[in-house]
Coordinates of C-alpha atoms in Angstrom, one line a residue:
X1 CA 0.0 0.0 0.0
X2 CA 1.5 3.3 -1.1
X3 CA 1.2 6.4 1.1
X4 CA 2.7 9.9 0.8
X5 CA 3.9 11.9 3.8
X6 CA 2.6 15.4 3.7
X7 CA 3.9 16.8 7.0
X8 CA 5.7 15.9 10.2
X9 CA 5.8 17.7 13.5
X10 CA 7.5 16.6 16.7
X11 CA 5.1 16.7 19.7
X12 CA 5.7 15.6 23.3
X13 CA 8.6 13.4 22.2
X14 CA 6.6 11.7 19.5
X15 CA 5.5 12.7 16.0
X16 CA 2.3 14.0 14.4
X17 CA 2.3 13.2 10.7
X18 CA -0.1 13.6 7.8
X19 CA -0.4 11.2 5.0
X20 CA -2.4 10.8 1.8
X21 CA -3.2 7.6 -0.1
X22 CA -5.4 6.3 -2.8
X23 CA -8.4 4.6 -1.2
X24 CA -9.9 1.6 -3.1
X25 CA -12.9 1.7 -0.8
X26 CA -13.8 5.3 -1.5
X27 CA -12.4 5.7 -5.0
X28 CA -10.4 8.9 -4.3
X29 CA -7.3 10.2 -2.6
X30 CA -7.8 10.3 1.2
X31 CA -5.8 12.1 3.9
X32 CA -5.3 11.0 7.5
X33 CA -3.2 12.1 10.5
X34 CA -1.4 9.9 12.9
X35 CA 0.3 10.7 16.2
X36 CA 3.0 8.2 17.0
X37 CA 4.1 8.4 20.7
X38 CA 7.8 8.4 21.7
X39 CA 7.7 4.7 22.7
X40 CA 7.9 3.6 19.0
X41 CA 11.4 5.1 18.7
X42 CA 12.7 2.3 20.9
X43 CA 11.0 -0.4 18.7
X44 CA 7.8 -0.8 20.7
X45 CA 4.6 -1.4 18.9
X46 CA 1.6 0.5 20.4
X47 CA -2.2 0.2 20.3
X48 CA -4.3 2.7 18.3
X49 CA -7.3 5.0 19.1
X50 CA -9.1 5.9 16.0
X51 CA -10.7 9.4 16.3
X52 CA -13.7 10.3 14.1
X53 CA -14.4 14.0 13.7
X54 CA -17.7 15.8 13.2
X55 CA -19.5 17.8 10.5
X56 CA -17.3 20.1 8.4
X57 CA -14.1 18.8 10.0
X58 CA -11.0 17.2 8.5
X59 CA -8.1 15.2 10.0
X60 CA -6.7 18.5 11.4
X61 CA -9.3 19.7 13.9
X62 CA -8.8 17.1 16.6
X63 CA -5.0 16.9 16.3
X64 CA -4.6 20.7 16.5
X65 CA -7.3 21.6 19.1
X66 CA -7.9 18.7 21.4
X67 CA -4.6 18.7 23.3
X68 CA -4.4 14.9 23.2
X69 CA -0.7 14.3 22.4
X70 CA 0.6 14.8 25.9
X71 CA -1.5 12.0 27.4
X72 CA -1.1 9.7 24.3
X73 CA 2.7 10.1 24.7
X74 CA 2.5 9.2 28.4
X75 CA 0.3 6.2 27.8
X76 CA 2.1 4.9 24.6
X77 CA -1.0 5.1 22.4
X78 CA -1.1 6.1 18.7
X79 CA -4.0 8.2 17.5
X80 CA -5.3 8.0 13.9
X81 CA -7.6 10.7 12.6
X82 CA -9.1 10.2 9.1
X83 CA -10.9 12.8 7.1
X84 CA -14.7 12.9 7.6
X85 CA -15.6 12.0 4.0
X86 CA -14.3 11.3 0.5
X87 CA -13.2 14.5 -1.3
X88 CA -12.4 15.6 -4.9
X89 CA -13.7 17.3 -7.9
X90 CA -15.5 14.1 -9.1
X91 CA -16.9 13.3 -5.6
X92 CA -20.6 14.1 -5.1
X93 CA -21.3 17.1 -2.9
X94 CA -24.1 19.3 -1.6
X95 CA -24.4 23.0 -0.8
X96 CA -25.3 22.2 2.8
X97 CA -22.7 21.8 5.5
X98 CA -24.5 18.6 6.7
X99 CA -24.4 16.6 3.6
X100 CA -21.7 15.6 1.1
X101 CA -18.0 16.4 1.5
X102 CA -17.2 16.9 5.1
X103 CA -20.3 15.0 6.1
X104 CA -19.9 11.3 5.3
X105 CA -21.8 10.2 8.5
X106 CA -19.6 7.0 8.6
X107 CA -22.2 5.0 6.6
X108 CA -22.0 2.9 3.4
X109 CA -24.2 4.8 1.0
X110 CA -26.5 2.8 -1.2
X111 CA -28.2 5.6 -3.2
X112 CA -26.9 7.4 -6.3
X113 CA -24.8 9.5 -6.6
X114 CA -23.4 9.0 -3.1
X115 CA -22.8 5.2 -3.4
X116 CA -19.9 5.8 -5.8
X117 CA -17.7 7.2 -3.1
X118 CA -19.4 7.4 0.3
X119 CA -18.4 4.2 2.1
X120 CA -16.8 5.7 5.2
X121 CA -18.1 2.8 7.4
X122 CA -16.0 0.2 5.4
X123 CA -13.1 2.7 5.1
X124 CA -12.8 3.2 8.9
X125 CA -13.5 -0.4 9.8
X126 CA -11.3 -2.2 7.3
X127 CA -9.2 -0.3 4.8
X128 CA -7.6 2.4 7.0
X129 CA -6.6 0.0 9.9
X130 CA -5.2 -2.4 7.4
X131 CA -3.1 0.4 6.0
X132 CA -2.0 1.7 9.4
X133 CA -1.1 -1.7 10.7
X134 CA 1.0 -2.6 7.6
X135 CA 3.0 0.7 7.6
X136 CA 3.4 1.8 11.2
X137 CA 4.7 0.2 14.4
X138 CA 1.3 -0.5 15.9
X139 CA -0.5 -3.5 17.2
X140 CA -4.0 -4.7 16.1
X141 CA -5.4 -3.5 19.4
X142 CA -7.9 -0.8 18.6
X143 CA -10.3 1.6 20.3
X144 CA -12.5 4.2 18.6
X145 CA -13.7 7.6 19.7
X146 CA -15.3 10.7 18.1
X147 CA -17.2 13.9 18.4
X148 CA -20.8 14.7 17.2
X149 CA -21.2 13.0 13.8
X150 CA -17.9 11.2 14.6
X151 CA -19.3 10.2 18.0
X152 CA -22.2 8.6 16.2
X153 CA -19.7 6.8 13.9
X154 CA -17.6 5.6 16.8
X155 CA -20.5 4.2 18.7
X156 CA -22.0 2.5 15.6
X157 CA -18.7 0.9 14.7
X158 CA -18.1 -0.5 18.2
X159 CA -21.7 -1.7 18.6
X160 CA -21.7 -3.5 15.3
X161 CA -18.1 -4.9 15.7
X162 CA -17.5 -5.7 19.4
X163 CA -14.8 -8.1 18.5
X164 CA -12.8 -5.4 16.8
X165 CA -12.6 -2.7 19.5
X166 CA -11.5 -2.7 23.1
X167 CA -13.4 0.4 24.0
X168 CA -15.4 3.3 22.6
X169 CA -16.0 6.8 23.7
X170 CA -17.8 9.9 22.3
X171 CA -18.2 13.6 22.9
X172 CA -21.7 15.0 22.1
X173 CA -22.6 12.1 19.8
X174 CA -25.6 12.1 17.5
X175 CA -27.1 9.3 19.5
X176 CA -30.4 8.7 17.8
X177 CA -30.0 9.9 14.2
X178 CA -33.2 8.3 12.9
X179 CA -35.0 10.8 15.1
X180 CA -33.1 14.1 14.5
X181 CA -32.9 16.5 11.5
X182 CA -29.2 15.8 10.8
X183 CA -29.7 12.1 10.7
X184 CA -32.9 12.1 8.7
X185 CA -31.4 14.3 6.0
X186 CA -28.2 12.3 5.7
X187 CA -29.8 8.9 5.9
X188 CA -32.5 9.7 3.4
X189 CA -29.8 10.9 0.9
X190 CA -27.3 8.2 1.5
X191 CA -29.5 5.2 2.3
X192 CA -32.9 6.1 0.7
X193 CA -36.3 6.4 2.3
X194 CA -36.6 2.9 3.6
X195 CA -36.1 3.7 7.3
X196 CA -35.5 0.0 8.1
X197 CA -32.0 0.5 6.6
X198 CA -31.3 3.4 8.9
X199 CA -31.5 1.3 12.1
X200 CA -28.1 -0.3 11.3
X201 CA -26.5 3.1 11.8
X202 CA -28.4 4.3 14.9
X203 CA -26.4 3.9 18.2
X204 CA -29.5 4.0 20.4
X205 CA -31.3 1.3 18.4
X206 CA -28.2 -0.9 18.3
X207 CA -27.4 -0.5 22.0
X208 CA -31.0 -1.4 22.9
X209 CA -30.5 -4.9 21.3
X210 CA -26.8 -5.4 22.1
X211 CA -25.7 -8.7 23.5
X212 CA -21.9 -8.3 23.3
X213 CA -20.6 -5.3 25.0
X214 CA -17.7 -2.9 24.4
X215 CA -17.1 -0.5 27.4
X216 CA -18.4 2.9 26.4
X217 CA -17.8 6.4 27.8
X218 CA -19.9 9.4 26.6
X219 CA -19.5 13.0 27.7
X220 CA -22.2 15.6 26.8
X221 CA -22.3 19.3 27.7
X222 CA -25.6 20.5 29.1
X223 CA -25.1 23.9 27.4
X224 CA -24.7 22.4 24.0
X225 CA -27.1 24.2 21.6
X226 CA -27.6 21.0 19.6
X227 CA -28.5 18.9 22.7
X228 CA -32.3 18.6 22.5
X229 CA -32.9 18.6 18.8
X230 CA -29.9 16.8 17.3
X231 CA -28.0 14.7 19.9
X232 CA -30.6 12.9 22.1
X233 CA -28.3 11.3 24.8
X234 CA -31.5 10.4 26.7
X235 CA -32.3 7.8 24.0
X236 CA -28.9 6.3 24.3
X237 CA -29.1 6.1 28.1
X238 CA -32.6 4.6 27.9
X239 CA -31.3 1.9 25.6
X240 CA -28.4 1.1 27.9
X241 CA -30.8 0.5 30.7
X242 CA -32.8 -1.9 28.6
X243 CA -29.9 -4.0 27.5
X244 CA -27.7 -3.6 30.6
X245 CA -25.0 -2.0 28.4
X246 CA -21.9 -0.8 30.3
X247 CA -22.3 2.8 29.4
X248 CA -20.9 5.7 31.4
X249 CA -22.7 8.9 30.4
X250 CA -21.6 12.2 32.0
X251 CA -23.7 15.4 31.6
X252 CA -21.1 18.2 32.0
X253 CA -22.5 21.4 33.5
X254 CA -21.9 24.6 31.4
X255 CA -20.0 22.9 28.5
X256 CA -21.0 23.4 24.9
X257 CA -20.3 21.6 21.5
X258 CA -16.9 23.0 20.9
X259 CA -13.3 21.8 21.1
X260 CA -13.0 23.6 24.4
X261 CA -15.2 20.9 25.8
X262 CA -13.2 18.1 24.1
X263 CA -9.9 19.5 25.4
X264 CA -11.3 19.7 28.9
X265 CA -12.0 15.9 29.1
X266 CA -9.9 14.3 26.4
X267 CA -7.4 13.1 29.1
X268 CA -10.3 11.2 30.8
X269 CA -11.1 9.5 27.5
X270 CA -7.6 8.5 26.6
X271 CA -7.0 7.1 30.1
X272 CA -10.3 5.2 29.8
X273 CA -9.1 3.7 26.5
X274 CA -5.6 3.1 27.9
X275 CA -7.0 0.9 30.7
X276 CA -8.9 -1.3 28.2
X277 CA -6.1 -1.4 25.6
X278 CA -3.8 -2.7 28.3
X279 CA -5.9 -5.8 28.6

């Protein structure tokens, strides 16, 4: 697998690097970022937390704003942050910020024109980890985390693939997309109007029926202006009670939807993943 290094920056004794590669899954050139902690310099292979970002983001938002490198360096954890969608002149797009490029929703689209490129679920689950594990000094131990649309993606990936991930966490996830405007718009475009197909990408519906569990941590700010209409953590919590799912959901007083919120609690999330990756 051929990849091109776009940038390298030393950070807390490790390295933050950006790469591009031709994605067979998405049919376009994709970019991702990786933070390699200092332990890899001595020949140690390290586990990986995959970070999925939200609407309008790229691989850069989390790496530059979250302040995650210090703790990742201490714990010996690599972080991989893919872009949020396929991109390019021949990739379908939309004038809205919540559909098209920058808004892949981590689904495998089945409706034209989106189904030509928009297969972010398969990309994050299969192609990107295979590439990372073949090129970098990492183990096959994985956890997954994300914010907003990416929190939705992280939860869905872990709930559908409990054998693949050691743990999952999310900030302000779109917890019940079949019941919110963002989810309805994206799912109708990408998956069609058969709402039965939507359930496969709804964390609350999946958690309600879960039988195999991946430890889950969710943080939500109570001053988030998207809380009531778009995010619905109450639906996720209700589902966890029904299935007995090991969900820790924290409602954080005064915090909003921004990266100030993520930066405030990212250490808790990385230490949570670190405990489970050590097992």
